[in-house]
Coordinates of C-alpha atoms and ligand atoms in Angstrom, one line a residue:
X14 CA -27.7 -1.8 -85.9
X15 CA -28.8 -4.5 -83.6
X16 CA -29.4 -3.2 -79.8
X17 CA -29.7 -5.2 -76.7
X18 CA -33.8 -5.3 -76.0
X19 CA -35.0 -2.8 -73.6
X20 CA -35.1 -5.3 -70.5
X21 CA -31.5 -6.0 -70.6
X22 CA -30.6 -2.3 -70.9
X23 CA -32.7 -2.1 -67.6
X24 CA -30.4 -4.1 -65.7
X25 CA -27.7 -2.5 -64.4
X26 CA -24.5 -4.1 -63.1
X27 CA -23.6 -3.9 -59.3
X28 CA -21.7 -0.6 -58.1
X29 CA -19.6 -3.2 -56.1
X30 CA -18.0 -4.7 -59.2
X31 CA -16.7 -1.5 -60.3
X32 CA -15.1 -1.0 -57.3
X33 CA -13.8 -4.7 -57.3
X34 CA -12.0 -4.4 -60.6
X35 CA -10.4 -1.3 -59.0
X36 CA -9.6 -3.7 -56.1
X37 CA -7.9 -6.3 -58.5
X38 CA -6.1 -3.5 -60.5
X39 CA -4.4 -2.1 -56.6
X40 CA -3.9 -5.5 -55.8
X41 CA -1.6 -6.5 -59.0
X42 CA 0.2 -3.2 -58.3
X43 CA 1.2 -5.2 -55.1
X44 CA -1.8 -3.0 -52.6
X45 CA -2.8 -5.6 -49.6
X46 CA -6.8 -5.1 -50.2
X47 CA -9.2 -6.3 -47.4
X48 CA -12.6 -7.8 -48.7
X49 CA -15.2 -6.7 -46.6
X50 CA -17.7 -6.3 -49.9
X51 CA -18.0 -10.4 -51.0
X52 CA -21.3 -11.9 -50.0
X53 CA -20.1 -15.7 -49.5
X54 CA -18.7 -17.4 -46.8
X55 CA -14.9 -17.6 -46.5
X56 CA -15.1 -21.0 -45.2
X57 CA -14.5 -24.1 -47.5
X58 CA -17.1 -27.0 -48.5
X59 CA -17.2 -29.2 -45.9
X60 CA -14.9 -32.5 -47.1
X61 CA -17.9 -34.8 -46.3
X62 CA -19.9 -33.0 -48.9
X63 CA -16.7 -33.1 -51.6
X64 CA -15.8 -36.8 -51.0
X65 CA -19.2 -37.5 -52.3
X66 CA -18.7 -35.5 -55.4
X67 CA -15.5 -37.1 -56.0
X68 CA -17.7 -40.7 -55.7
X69 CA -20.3 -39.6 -57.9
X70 CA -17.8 -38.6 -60.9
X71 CA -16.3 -41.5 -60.5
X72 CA -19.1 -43.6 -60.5
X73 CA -20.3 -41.5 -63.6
X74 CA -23.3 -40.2 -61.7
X75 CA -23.7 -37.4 -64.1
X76 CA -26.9 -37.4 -66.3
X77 CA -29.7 -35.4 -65.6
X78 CA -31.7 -35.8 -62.9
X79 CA -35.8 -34.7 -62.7
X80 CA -36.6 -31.0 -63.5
X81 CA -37.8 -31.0 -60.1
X82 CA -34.3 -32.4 -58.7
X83 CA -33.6 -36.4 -57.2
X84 CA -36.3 -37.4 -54.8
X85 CA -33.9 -38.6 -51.8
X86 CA -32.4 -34.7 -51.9
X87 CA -36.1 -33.5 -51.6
X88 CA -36.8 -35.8 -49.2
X89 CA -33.4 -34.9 -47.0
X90 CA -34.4 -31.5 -47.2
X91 CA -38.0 -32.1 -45.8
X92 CA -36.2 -34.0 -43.1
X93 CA -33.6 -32.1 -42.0
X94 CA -36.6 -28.9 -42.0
X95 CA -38.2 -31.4 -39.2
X96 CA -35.2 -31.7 -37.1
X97 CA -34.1 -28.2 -37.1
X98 CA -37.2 -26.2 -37.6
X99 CA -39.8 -28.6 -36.7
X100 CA -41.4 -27.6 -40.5
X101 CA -43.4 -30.4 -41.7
X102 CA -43.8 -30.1 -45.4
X103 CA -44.0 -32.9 -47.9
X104 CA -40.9 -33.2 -50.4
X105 CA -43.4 -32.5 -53.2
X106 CA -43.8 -29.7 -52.3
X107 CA -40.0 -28.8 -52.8
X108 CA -38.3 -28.1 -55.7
X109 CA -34.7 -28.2 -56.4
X110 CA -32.8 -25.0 -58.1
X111 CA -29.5 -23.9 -59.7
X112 CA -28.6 -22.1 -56.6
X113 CA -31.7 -19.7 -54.7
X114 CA -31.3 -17.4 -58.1
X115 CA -32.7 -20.2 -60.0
X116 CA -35.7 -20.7 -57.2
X117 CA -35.9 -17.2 -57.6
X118 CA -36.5 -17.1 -61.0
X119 CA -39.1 -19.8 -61.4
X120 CA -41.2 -18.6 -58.4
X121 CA -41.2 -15.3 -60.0
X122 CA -41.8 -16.3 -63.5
X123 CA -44.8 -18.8 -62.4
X124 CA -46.6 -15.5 -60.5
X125 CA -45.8 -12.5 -62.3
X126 CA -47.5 -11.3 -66.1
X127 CA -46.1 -8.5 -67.7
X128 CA -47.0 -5.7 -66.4
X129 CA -47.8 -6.5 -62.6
X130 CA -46.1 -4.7 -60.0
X131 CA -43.7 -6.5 -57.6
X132 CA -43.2 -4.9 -54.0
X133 CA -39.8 -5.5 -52.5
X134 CA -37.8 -4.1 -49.7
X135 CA -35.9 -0.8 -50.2
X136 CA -33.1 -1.7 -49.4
X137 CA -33.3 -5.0 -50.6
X138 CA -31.0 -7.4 -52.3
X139 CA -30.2 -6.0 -55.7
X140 CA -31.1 -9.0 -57.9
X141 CA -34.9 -9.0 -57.1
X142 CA -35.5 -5.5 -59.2
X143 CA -33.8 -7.5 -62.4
X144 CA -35.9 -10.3 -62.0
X145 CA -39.0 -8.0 -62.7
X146 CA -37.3 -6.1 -65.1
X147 CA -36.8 -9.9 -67.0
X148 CA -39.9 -10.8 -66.4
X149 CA -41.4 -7.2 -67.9
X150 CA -42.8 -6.4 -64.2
X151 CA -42.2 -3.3 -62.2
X152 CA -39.9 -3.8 -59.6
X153 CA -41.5 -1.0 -56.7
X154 CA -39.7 -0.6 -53.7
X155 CA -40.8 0.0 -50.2
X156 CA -38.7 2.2 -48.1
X157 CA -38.1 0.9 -44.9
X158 CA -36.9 2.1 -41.7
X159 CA -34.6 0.4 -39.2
X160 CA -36.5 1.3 -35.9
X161 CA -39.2 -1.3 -38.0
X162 CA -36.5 -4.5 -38.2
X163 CA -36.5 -3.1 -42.1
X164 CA -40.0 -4.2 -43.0
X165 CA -42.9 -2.3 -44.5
X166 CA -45.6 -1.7 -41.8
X167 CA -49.2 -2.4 -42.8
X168 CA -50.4 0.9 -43.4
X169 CA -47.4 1.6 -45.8
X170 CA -48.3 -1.7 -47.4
X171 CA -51.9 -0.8 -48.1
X172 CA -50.5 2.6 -49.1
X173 CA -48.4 0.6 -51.4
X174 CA -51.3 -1.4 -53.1
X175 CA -53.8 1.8 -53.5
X176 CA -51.0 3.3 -55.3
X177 CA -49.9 0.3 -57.5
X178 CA -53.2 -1.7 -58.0
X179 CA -51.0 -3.9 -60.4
X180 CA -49.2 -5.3 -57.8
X181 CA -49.3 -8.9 -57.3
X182 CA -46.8 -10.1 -55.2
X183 CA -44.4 -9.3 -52.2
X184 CA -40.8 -10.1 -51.4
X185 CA -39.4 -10.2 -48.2
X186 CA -36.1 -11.6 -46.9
X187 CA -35.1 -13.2 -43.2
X188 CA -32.5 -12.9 -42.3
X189 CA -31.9 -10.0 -44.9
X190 CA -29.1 -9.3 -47.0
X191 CA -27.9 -6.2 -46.8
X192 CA -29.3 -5.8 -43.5
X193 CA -29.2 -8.6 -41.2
X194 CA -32.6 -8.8 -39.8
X195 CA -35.1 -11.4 -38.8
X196 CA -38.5 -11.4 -39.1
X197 CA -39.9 -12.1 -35.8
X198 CA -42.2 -14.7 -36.3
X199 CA -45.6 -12.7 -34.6
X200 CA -44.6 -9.7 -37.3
X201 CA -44.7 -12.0 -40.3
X202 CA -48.1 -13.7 -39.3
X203 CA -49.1 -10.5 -39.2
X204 CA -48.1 -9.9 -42.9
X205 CA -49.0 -13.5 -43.9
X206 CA -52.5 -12.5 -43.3
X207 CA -52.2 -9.0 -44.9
X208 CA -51.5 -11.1 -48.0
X209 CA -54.4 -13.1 -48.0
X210 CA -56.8 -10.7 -47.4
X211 CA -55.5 -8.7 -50.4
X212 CA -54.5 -11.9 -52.3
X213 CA -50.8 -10.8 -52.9
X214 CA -48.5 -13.9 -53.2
X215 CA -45.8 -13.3 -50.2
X216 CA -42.3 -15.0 -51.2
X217 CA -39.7 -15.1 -48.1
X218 CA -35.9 -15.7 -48.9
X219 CA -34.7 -17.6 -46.0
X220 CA -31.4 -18.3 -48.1
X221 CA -29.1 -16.8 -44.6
X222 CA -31.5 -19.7 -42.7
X223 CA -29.2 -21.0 -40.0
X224 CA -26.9 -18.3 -39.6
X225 CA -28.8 -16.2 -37.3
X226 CA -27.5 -15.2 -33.6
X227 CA -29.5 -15.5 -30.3
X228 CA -32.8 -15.6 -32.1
X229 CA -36.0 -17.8 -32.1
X230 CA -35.0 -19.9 -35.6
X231 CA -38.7 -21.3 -37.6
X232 CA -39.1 -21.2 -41.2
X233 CA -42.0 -19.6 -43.0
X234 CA -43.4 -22.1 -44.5
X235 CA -44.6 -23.1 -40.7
X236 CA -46.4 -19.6 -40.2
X237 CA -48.8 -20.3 -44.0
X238 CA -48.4 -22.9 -46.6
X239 CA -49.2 -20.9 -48.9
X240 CA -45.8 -18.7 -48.9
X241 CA -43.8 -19.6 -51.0
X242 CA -39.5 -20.0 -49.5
X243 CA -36.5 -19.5 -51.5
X244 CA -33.1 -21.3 -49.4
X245 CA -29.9 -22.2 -51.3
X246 CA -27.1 -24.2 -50.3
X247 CA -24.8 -21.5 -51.0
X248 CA -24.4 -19.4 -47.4
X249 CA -25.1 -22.1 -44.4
X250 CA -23.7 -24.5 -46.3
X251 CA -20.9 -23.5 -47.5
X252 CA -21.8 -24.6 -51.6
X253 CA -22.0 -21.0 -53.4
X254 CA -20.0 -22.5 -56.5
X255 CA -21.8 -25.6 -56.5
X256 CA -25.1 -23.7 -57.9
X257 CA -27.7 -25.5 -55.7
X258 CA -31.1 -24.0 -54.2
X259 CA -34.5 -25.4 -53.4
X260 CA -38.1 -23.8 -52.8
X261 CA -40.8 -24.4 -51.2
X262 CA -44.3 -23.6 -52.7
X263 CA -47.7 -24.1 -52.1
X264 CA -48.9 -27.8 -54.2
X265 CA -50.8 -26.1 -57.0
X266 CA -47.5 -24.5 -57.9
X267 CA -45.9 -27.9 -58.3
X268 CA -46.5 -28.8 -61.7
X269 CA -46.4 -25.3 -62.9
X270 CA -42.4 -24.9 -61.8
X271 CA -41.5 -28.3 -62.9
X272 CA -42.7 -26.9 -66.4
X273 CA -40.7 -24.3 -66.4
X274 CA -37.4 -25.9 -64.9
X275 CA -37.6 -28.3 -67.3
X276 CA -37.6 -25.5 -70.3
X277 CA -35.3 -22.6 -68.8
X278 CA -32.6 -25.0 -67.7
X279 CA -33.9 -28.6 -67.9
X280 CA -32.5 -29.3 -63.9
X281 CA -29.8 -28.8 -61.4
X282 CA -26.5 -29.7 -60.9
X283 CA -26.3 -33.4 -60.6
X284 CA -23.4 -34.1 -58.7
X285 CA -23.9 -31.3 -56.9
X286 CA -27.7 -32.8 -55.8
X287 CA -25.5 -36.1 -55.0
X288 CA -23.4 -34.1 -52.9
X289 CA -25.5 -32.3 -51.1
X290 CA -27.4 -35.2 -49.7
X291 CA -24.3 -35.4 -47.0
X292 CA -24.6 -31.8 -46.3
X293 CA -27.5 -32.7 -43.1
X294 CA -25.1 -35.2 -42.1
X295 CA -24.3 -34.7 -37.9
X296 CA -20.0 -34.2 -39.1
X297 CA -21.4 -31.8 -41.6
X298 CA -23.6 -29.9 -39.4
X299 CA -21.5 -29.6 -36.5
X300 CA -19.3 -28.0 -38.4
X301 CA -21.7 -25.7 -39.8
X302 CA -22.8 -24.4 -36.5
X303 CA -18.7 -23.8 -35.3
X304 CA -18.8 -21.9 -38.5
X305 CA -22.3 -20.2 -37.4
X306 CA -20.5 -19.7 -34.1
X307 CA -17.5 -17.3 -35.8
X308 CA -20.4 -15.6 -37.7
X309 CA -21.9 -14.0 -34.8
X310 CA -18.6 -13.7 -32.8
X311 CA -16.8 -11.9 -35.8
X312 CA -20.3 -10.0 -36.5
X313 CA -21.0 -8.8 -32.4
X314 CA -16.7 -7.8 -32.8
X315 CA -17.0 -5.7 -36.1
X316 CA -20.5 -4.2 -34.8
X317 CA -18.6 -2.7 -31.2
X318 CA -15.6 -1.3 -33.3
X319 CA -18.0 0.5 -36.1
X320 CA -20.0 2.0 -33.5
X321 CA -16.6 3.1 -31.4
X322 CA -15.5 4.5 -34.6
X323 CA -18.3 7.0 -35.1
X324 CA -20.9 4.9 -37.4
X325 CA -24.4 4.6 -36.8
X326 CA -26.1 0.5 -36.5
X327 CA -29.7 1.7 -35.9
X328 CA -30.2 -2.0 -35.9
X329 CA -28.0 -4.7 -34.7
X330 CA -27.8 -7.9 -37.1
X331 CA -29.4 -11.2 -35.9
X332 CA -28.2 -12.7 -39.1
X333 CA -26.4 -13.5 -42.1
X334 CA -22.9 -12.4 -42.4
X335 CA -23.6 -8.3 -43.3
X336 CA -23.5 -5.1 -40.8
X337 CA -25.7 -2.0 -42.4
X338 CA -23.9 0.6 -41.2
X339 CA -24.8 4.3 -41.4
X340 CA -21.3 6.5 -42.3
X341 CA -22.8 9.8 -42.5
X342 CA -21.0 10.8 -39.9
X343 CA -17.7 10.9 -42.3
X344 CA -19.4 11.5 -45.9
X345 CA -22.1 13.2 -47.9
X346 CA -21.8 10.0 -50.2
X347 CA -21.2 6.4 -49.2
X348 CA -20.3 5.5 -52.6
X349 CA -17.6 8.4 -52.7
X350 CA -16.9 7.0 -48.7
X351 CA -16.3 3.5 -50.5
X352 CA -14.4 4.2 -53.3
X353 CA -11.4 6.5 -50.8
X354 CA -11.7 3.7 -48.3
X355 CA -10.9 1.4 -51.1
X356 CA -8.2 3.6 -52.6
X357 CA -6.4 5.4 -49.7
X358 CA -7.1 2.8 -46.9
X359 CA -7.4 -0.7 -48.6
X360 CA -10.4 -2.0 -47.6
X361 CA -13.6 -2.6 -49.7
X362 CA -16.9 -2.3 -49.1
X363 CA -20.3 -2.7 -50.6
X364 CA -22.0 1.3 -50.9
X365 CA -25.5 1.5 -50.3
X366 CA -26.6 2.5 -53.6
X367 CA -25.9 -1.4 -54.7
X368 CA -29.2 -2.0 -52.8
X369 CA -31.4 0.4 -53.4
X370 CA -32.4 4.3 -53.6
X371 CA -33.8 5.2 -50.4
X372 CA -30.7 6.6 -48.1
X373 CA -28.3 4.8 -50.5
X374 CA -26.2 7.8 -49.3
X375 CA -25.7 6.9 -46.1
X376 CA -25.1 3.1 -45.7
X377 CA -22.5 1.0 -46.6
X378 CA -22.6 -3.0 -46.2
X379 CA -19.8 -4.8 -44.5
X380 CA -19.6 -8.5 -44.4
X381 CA -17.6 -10.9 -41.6
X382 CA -17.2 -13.4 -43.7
X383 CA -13.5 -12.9 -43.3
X384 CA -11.1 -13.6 -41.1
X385 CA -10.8 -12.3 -37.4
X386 CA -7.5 -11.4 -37.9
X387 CA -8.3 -9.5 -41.3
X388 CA -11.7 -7.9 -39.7
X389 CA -9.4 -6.7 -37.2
X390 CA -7.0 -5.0 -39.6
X391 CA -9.6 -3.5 -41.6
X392 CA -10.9 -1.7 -38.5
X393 CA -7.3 -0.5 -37.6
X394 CA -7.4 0.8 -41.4
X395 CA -10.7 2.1 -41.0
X396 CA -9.8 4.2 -38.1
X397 CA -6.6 5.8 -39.3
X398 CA -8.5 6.2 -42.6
X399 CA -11.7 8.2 -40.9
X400 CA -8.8 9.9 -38.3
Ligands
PLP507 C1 -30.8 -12.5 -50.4 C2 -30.2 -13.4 -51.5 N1 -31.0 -14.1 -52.2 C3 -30.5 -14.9 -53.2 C4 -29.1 -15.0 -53.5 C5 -28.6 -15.9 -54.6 O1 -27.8 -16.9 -54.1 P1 -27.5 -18.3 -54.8 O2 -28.1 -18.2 -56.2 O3 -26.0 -18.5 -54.7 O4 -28.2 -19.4 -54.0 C6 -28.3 -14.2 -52.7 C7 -26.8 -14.2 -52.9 O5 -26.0 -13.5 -52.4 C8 -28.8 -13.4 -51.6 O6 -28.0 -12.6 -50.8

């Protein structure tokens, strides 16, 4: 009998799914279901950015491009970092991707050998640990704590490397997903230089870049050239199902990812590159940041009512679209919590045990990227639901 190899047995498919099928089956028996668990925005493509697509099928713009993705996209995207983060960085040095999983996957794959450890945030976003598990790394998880914006201090990170000499590399995310927070740009100096002296690769997903509320916005690249940045255009954008990512890594790297792109998946979209070369465009990006705008004022609305309501927010979000929210006030279990929210109130939620072990139990992820007027139901559900 033929058996799935070992790695793919590893991988294990997100909690939330499960409780989105039961979503779809309530929902064709005629239930009104509020999504509070999907991790894109709820906002359309701006038309700019489809009206470019539309010229470049027409004009049958769609061969392959370089592994590395079309020059005038890297060189928007090195422009558009000087205007809005005033990041220098050549377009050499960025690479192109099938969406930030495919950045994800190269950076990994050109730093990681079998067997090396890989130190990520616990909680974290879920895909990370099956990328090692791919690559035939161990995926080790750092517990972190809210009262420390979610970030490992120093002395757990030196902890971290006594105990796993293996480990090679070290994943961080700003603004996070599931939590929301922002590295301030003091604390990742801080642990740009811890890196260095123990020669651990440090990789920053700055894939929420842009949507971030009432905090000091830079990009990581501009605190050491030698971290390598994962960014997408699937959140600020507004592009999730256009597949399209970039990343930003140090020269040597260069060569090494344009090898691999060009054998795991030969290169990126096309039209979708073509596309996107509108997406800095002022139209564009003045509607992005109305967008941004809603973000934070549906984000600051949901964060008041949870907290009324009896859950815990040890730390506010300065980012993304998610709220972390502690519900042991009403459960033993968040997962149990989700799946009776989902069943006796309508609403659906992400449980915490999507993103990783430590107090999985207690936390549950809610996103805003919905509606006001449907944010504002699910609380009114929430509440009768928890009353
Ligand atoms: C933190 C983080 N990184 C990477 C991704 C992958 O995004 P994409 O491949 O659509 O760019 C996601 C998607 O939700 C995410 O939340």
């Amino acid at each position: 009998l033929i058996k799935p190899a070992k790695r793919a047995q590893l991988i294990q498919p997100f909690y939330v799914m499960d409780l989105l099928a039961q979503a779809k089956t309530l929902e064709a028996q005629g239930r009104s279901i509020i999504h509070l668990e999907v991790g894109e925005p709820d906002f359309p493509t701006p038309d700019t950015i489809k009206q470019e697509a539309i010229n470049a099928y027409q004009q049958d713009l769609t061969k392959y491009t370089a592994a590395t993705g079309m020059p005038e996209l890297r060189e928007a995207i090195s422009g558009f970092y000087a205007d809005k983060f005033r990041f220098s960085v050549s377009p050499e040095r960025i690479i192109v991707t099938p969406g930030a999983s495919g950045a994800l996957l190269l950076v990994l794959a050109s730093l990681l050998n079998a067997g090396d450890d890989l130190l990520l945030t616990d909680p974290g976003y879920p895909c990370n640990r099956n990328f090692a598990y791919l690559l035939n790394v161990n995926p080790v998880g750092l517990p972190v704590e809210a009262g420390n914006d979610f970030l490992p201090t120093l002395d757990e990170l030196n902890q971290a490397i006594e105990k796993n000499p293996n480990a090679r590399t070290l994943m961080l995310a700003s603004p996070s997903n599931p939590t929301g927070s922002v590295i301030r740009r003091d604390t990742l100096e801080s642990l740009a230089a811890w890196a260095k002296q123990h020669n651990i690769a440090l990789i920053v997903d700055e894939i929420y870049q842009g949507i971030t509320f009432d905090t000091e916005s830079y990009c990581a690249g501009s605190v050491d050239a030698d971290i390598f940045i994962i960014n997408s255009f699937s959140k600020y954008f507004c592009m999730s199902g256009w597949r399209l990512g970039w990343t930003v890594v140090p020269e040597g790297f260069v060569p090494v990812l344009d090898k691999l792109a060009q054998n795991i998946y030969l290169a990126a979209p096309t039209v979708a590159q073509i596309a996107a070369l509108k997406a800095f465009d002022k139209d564009v990006i003045e509607i992005l940041e109305q967008r941004r705008a809603l973000y934070q004022e549906r984000s600051e609305y949901l964060y008041q009512k949870l907290i009324e309501l009896g859950f815990r927010i040890p730390h506010k979000p300065q980012g993304a679209f998610y709220l972390y929210a502690d519900c042991s006030e009403f459960t033993q279990d968040s997962y149990d919590f989700c799946q009776r929210l989902l069943h006796e109130a309508g609403v659906a939620i992400t449980p915490g045990r999507d993103f990783g072990d430590y107090k999985q139990k207690e936390y549950v992820r809610l996103t805003c990227a919905n509606s006001m007027e449907n944010i504002e139901q699910a609380v009114e559900r929430i509440r009768d639901f928890i009353s």
